[in-house]
CSV table of C-alpha atoms in Angstrom, one decimal:
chain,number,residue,atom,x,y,z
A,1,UNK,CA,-17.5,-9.1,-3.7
A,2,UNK,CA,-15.2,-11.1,-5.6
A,3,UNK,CA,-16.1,-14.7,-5.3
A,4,UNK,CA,-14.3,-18.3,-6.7
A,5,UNK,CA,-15.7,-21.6,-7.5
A,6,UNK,CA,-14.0,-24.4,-8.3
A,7,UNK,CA,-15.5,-27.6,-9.6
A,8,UNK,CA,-15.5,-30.3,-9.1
A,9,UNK,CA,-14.4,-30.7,-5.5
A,10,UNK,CA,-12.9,-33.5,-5.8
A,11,UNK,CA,-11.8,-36.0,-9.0
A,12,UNK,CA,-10.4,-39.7,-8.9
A,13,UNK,CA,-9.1,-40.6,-12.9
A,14,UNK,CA,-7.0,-43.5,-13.6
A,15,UNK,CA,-3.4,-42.8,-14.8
A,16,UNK,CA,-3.0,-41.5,-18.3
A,17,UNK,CA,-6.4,-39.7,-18.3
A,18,UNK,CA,-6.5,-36.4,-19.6
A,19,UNK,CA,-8.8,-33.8,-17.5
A,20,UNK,CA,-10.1,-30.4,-16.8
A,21,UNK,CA,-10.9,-28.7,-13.5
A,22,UNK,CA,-13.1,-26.1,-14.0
A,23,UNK,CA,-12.6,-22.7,-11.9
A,24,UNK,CA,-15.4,-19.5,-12.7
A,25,UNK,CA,-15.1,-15.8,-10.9
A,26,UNK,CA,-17.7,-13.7,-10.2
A,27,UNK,CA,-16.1,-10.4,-11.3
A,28,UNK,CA,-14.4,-9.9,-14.0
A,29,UNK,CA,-12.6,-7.1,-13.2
A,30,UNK,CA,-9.3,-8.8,-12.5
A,31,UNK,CA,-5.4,-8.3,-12.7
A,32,UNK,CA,-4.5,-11.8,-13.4
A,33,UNK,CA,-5.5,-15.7,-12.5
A,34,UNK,CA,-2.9,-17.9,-11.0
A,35,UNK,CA,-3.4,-22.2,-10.6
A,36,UNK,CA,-1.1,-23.8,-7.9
A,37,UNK,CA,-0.4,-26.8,-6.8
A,38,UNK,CA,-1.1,-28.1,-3.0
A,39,UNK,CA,0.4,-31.5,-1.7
A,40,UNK,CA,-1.1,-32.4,1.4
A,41,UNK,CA,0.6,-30.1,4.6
A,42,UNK,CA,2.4,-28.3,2.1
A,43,UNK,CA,2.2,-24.7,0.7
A,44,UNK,CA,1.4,-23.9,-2.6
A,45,UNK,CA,3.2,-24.4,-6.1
A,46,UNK,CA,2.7,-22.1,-8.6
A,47,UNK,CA,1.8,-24.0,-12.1
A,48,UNK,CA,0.3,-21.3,-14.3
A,49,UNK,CA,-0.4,-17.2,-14.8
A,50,UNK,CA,-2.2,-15.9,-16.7
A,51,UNK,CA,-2.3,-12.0,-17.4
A,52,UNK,CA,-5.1,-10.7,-17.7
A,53,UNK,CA,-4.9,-9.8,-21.1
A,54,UNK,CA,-4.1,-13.1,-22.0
A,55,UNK,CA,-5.9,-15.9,-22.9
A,56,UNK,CA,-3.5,-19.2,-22.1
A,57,UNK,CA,-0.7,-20.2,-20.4
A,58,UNK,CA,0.9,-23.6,-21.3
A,59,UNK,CA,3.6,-25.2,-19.1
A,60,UNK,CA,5.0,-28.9,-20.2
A,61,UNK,CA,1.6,-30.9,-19.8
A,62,UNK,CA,-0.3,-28.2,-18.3
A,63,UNK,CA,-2.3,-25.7,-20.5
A,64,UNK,CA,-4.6,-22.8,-18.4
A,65,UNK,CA,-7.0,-20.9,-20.2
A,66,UNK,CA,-8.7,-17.9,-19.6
A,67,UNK,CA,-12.3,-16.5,-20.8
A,68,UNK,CA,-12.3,-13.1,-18.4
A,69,UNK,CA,-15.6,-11.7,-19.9
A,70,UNK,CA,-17.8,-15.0,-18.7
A,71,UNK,CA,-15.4,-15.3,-15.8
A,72,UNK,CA,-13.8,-18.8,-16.2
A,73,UNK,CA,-10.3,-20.3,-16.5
A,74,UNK,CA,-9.9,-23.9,-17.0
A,75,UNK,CA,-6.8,-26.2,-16.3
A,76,UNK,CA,-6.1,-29.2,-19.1
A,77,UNK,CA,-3.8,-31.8,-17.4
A,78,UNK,CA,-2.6,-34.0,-20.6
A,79,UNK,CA,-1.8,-38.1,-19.3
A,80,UNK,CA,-2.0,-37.6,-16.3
A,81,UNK,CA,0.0,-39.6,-13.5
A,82,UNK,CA,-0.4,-40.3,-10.0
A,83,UNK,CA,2.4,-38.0,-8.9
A,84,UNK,CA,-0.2,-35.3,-10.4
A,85,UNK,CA,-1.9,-36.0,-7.4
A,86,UNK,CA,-2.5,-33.0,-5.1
A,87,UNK,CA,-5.3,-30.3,-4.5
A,88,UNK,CA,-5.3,-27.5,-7.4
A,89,UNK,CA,-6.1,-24.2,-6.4
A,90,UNK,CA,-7.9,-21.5,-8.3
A,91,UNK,CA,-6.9,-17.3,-7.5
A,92,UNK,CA,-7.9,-14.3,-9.1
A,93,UNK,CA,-5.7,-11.1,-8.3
A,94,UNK,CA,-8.0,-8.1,-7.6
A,95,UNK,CA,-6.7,-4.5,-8.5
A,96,UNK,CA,-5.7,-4.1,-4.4
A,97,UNK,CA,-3.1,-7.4,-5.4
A,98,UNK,CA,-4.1,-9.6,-3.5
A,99,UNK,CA,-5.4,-13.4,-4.7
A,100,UNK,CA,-8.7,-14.6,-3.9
A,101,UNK,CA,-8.8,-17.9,-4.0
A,102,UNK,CA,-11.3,-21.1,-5.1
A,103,UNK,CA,-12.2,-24.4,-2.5
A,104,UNK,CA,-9.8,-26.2,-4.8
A,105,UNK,CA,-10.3,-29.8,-6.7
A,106,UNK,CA,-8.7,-32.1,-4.5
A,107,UNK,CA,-7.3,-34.9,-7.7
A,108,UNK,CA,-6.2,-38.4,-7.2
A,109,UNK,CA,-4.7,-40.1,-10.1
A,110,UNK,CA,-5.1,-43.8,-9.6
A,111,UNK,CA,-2.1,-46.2,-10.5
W,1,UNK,CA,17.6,-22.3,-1.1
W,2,UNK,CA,16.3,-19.3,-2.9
W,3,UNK,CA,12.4,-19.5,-1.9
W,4,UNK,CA,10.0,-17.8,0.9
W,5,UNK,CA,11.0,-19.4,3.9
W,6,UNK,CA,9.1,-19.5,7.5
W,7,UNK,CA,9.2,-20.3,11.0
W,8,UNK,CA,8.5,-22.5,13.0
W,9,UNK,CA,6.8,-25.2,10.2
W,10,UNK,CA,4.7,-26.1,13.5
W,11,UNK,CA,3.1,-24.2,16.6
W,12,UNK,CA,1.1,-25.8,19.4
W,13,UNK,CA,0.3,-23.4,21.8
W,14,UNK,CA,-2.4,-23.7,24.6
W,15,UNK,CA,-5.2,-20.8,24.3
W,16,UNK,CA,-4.5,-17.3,25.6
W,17,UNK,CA,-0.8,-17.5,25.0
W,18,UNK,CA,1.1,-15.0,22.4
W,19,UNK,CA,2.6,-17.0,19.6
W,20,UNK,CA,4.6,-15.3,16.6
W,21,UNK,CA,5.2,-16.4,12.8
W,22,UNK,CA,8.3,-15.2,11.5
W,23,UNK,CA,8.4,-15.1,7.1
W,24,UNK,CA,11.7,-14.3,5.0
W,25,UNK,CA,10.9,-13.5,1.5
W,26,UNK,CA,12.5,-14.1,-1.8
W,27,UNK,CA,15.2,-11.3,-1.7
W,28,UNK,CA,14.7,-8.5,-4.0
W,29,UNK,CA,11.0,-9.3,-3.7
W,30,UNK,CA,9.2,-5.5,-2.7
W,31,UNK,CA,5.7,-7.0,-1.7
W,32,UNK,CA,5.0,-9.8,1.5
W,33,UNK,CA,1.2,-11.2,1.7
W,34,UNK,CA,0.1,-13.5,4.4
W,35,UNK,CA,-2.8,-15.5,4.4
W,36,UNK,CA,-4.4,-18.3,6.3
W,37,UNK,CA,-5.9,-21.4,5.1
W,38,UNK,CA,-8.4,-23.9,7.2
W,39,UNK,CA,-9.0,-27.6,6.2
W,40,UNK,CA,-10.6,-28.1,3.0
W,41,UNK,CA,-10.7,-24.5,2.3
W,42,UNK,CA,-8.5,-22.3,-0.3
W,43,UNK,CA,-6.3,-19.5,2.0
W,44,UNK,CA,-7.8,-15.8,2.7
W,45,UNK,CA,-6.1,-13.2,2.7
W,46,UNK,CA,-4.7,-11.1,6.2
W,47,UNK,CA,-2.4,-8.3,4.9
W,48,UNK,CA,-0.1,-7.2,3.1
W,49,UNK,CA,3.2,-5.1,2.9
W,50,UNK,CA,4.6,-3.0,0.1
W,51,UNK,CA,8.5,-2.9,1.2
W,52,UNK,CA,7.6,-1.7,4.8
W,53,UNK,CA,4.2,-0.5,4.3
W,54,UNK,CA,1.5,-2.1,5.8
W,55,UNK,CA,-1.1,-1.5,3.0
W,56,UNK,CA,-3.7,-3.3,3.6
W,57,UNK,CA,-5.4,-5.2,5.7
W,58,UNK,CA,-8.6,-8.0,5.9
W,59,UNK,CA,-11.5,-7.4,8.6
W,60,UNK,CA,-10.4,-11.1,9.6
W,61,UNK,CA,-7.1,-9.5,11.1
W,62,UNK,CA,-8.9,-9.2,14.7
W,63,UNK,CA,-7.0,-6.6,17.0
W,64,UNK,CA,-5.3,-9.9,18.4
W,65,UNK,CA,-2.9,-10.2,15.4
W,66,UNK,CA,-0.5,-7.9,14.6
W,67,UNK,CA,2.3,-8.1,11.6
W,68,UNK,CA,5.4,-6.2,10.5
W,69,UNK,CA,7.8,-5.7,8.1
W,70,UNK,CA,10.5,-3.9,9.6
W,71,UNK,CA,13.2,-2.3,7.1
W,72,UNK,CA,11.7,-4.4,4.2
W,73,UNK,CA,12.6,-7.5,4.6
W,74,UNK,CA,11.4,-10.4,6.8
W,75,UNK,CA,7.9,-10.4,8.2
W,76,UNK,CA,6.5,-11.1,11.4
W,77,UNK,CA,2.9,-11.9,12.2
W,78,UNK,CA,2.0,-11.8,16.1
W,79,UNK,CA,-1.3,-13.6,17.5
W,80,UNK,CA,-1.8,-12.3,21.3
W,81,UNK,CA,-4.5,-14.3,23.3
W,82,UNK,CA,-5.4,-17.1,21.0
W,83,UNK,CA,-8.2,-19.1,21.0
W,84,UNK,CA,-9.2,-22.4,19.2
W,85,UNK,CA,-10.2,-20.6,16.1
W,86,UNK,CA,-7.3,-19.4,15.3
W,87,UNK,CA,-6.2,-22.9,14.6
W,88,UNK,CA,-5.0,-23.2,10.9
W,89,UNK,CA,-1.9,-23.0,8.5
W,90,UNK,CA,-0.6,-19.7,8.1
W,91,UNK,CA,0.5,-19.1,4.8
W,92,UNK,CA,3.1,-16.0,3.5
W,93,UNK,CA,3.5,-15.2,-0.2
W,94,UNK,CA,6.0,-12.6,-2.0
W,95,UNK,CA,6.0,-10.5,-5.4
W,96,UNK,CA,7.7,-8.5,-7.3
W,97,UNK,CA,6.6,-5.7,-8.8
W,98,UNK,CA,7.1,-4.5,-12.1
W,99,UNK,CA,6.6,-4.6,-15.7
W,100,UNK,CA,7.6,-6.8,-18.9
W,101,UNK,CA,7.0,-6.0,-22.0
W,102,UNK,CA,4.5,-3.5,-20.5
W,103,UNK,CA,2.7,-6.2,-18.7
W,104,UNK,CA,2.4,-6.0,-15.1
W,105,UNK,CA,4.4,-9.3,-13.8
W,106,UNK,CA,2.5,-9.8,-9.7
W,107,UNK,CA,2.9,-13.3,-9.3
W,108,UNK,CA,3.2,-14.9,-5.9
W,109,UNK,CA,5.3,-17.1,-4.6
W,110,UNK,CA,4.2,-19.2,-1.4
W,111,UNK,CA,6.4,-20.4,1.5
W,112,UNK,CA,5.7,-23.7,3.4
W,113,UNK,CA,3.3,-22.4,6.0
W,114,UNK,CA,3.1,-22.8,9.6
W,115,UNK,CA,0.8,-24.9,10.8
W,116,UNK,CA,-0.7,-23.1,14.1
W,117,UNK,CA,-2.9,-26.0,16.6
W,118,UNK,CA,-4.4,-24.1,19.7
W,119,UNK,CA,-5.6,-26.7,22.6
């Protein structure tokens, strides 16, 4: 059974900080891995796929990597600001399509 | 407004009553997932629908809930009898399917949720 981790839970950086949140998958048999975005009460924002054949994804001053063979993807958030402040989500997409997703790393970027 | 809309944002009910999502993709989209997410937790998956195929579904769908996808398009998710547990934001995602460059595209674009509170 496919299984998601994401660490750490939770991350507090002040503002111009770059970071990684980590996200590992316990099988790496998967069709792609997807990072979104989650504002409090909201639904989720797509940031980043990532085929499975590939091994990043870069999208202004986000860049999403992808090891599939150790089962990790990591998400490099470059200066970061405090309207990057949100819960990141983790999701693997299995070969039936649907996403499996992580805990999440809930981020607060501090003024 | 172009994206996966759904309705109501909001749903208090009080336990035992019937209460029904209702979730219109992005058009052309062939493929409608819905999921459900508690507090502090990432969403799980419920079921999904290829065009109006219901294709697959988790063992967390309970024989309370019920979803369809008549002719395609919109979605409806039905939760008879409620209870407490059922208390949570109810997600629905669409796709489309198809290839680029011979790479299978799949990615999924999430509405705004309905948030579901049972008393």
């Amino acid at each position: 059974k496919q299984e998601v981790t994401q660490i750490p839970a939770a991350l507090s950086v002040p503002e111009g900080e770059n970071l990684v949140l980590n996200c590992s998958f316990t099988d790496s048999a998967i069709y792609n891995l997807q990072w979104f975005r989650q504002d409090p009460g909201k639904g989720l924002t797509s940031l980043l796929l990532i085929q499975s054949s590939q091994r990043e994804q870069t999208s202004g001053r986000l860049n999403a990597s992808l090891d599939k063979s150790s089962g990790r993807s990591t998400l490099y958030i470059a200066a970061s600001q405090p309207g990057d402040s949100a819960t990141y989500l983790c999701a693997v997409m299995d070969s039936s399509y649907k996403l499996i997703f992580g805990s999440g790393t809930r981020l607060l970027v501090r003024p | 407004d172009t994206g996966v809309s759904q309705n109501p944002r909001h749903k208090i009910t009080k336990r035992g009553q019937n209460v029904t999502f209702r979730c219109d993709p992005i058009s052309e989209h062939n493929r409608l997932y819905w999921y459900r997410q508690t507090l502090g937790q990432g969403p799980e998956f419920l079921t999904y629908f290829q065009n109006e195929a219901q294709l697959e579904k988790s063992r967390l769908l309970s024989d309370r809930f019920s979803a369809e996808r008549p002719k395609g398009s919109f979605s409806t998710l039905e939760i008879q009898r409620t209870e407490q547990g059922d208390s949570a934001m109810y997600l629905c995602a669409s796709s489309l399917t198809g290839t680029s460059g011979g790479v299978q595209l799949e990615e999924q674009f999430f509405g705004p949720g309905t948030r579901l509170t049972v008393l």
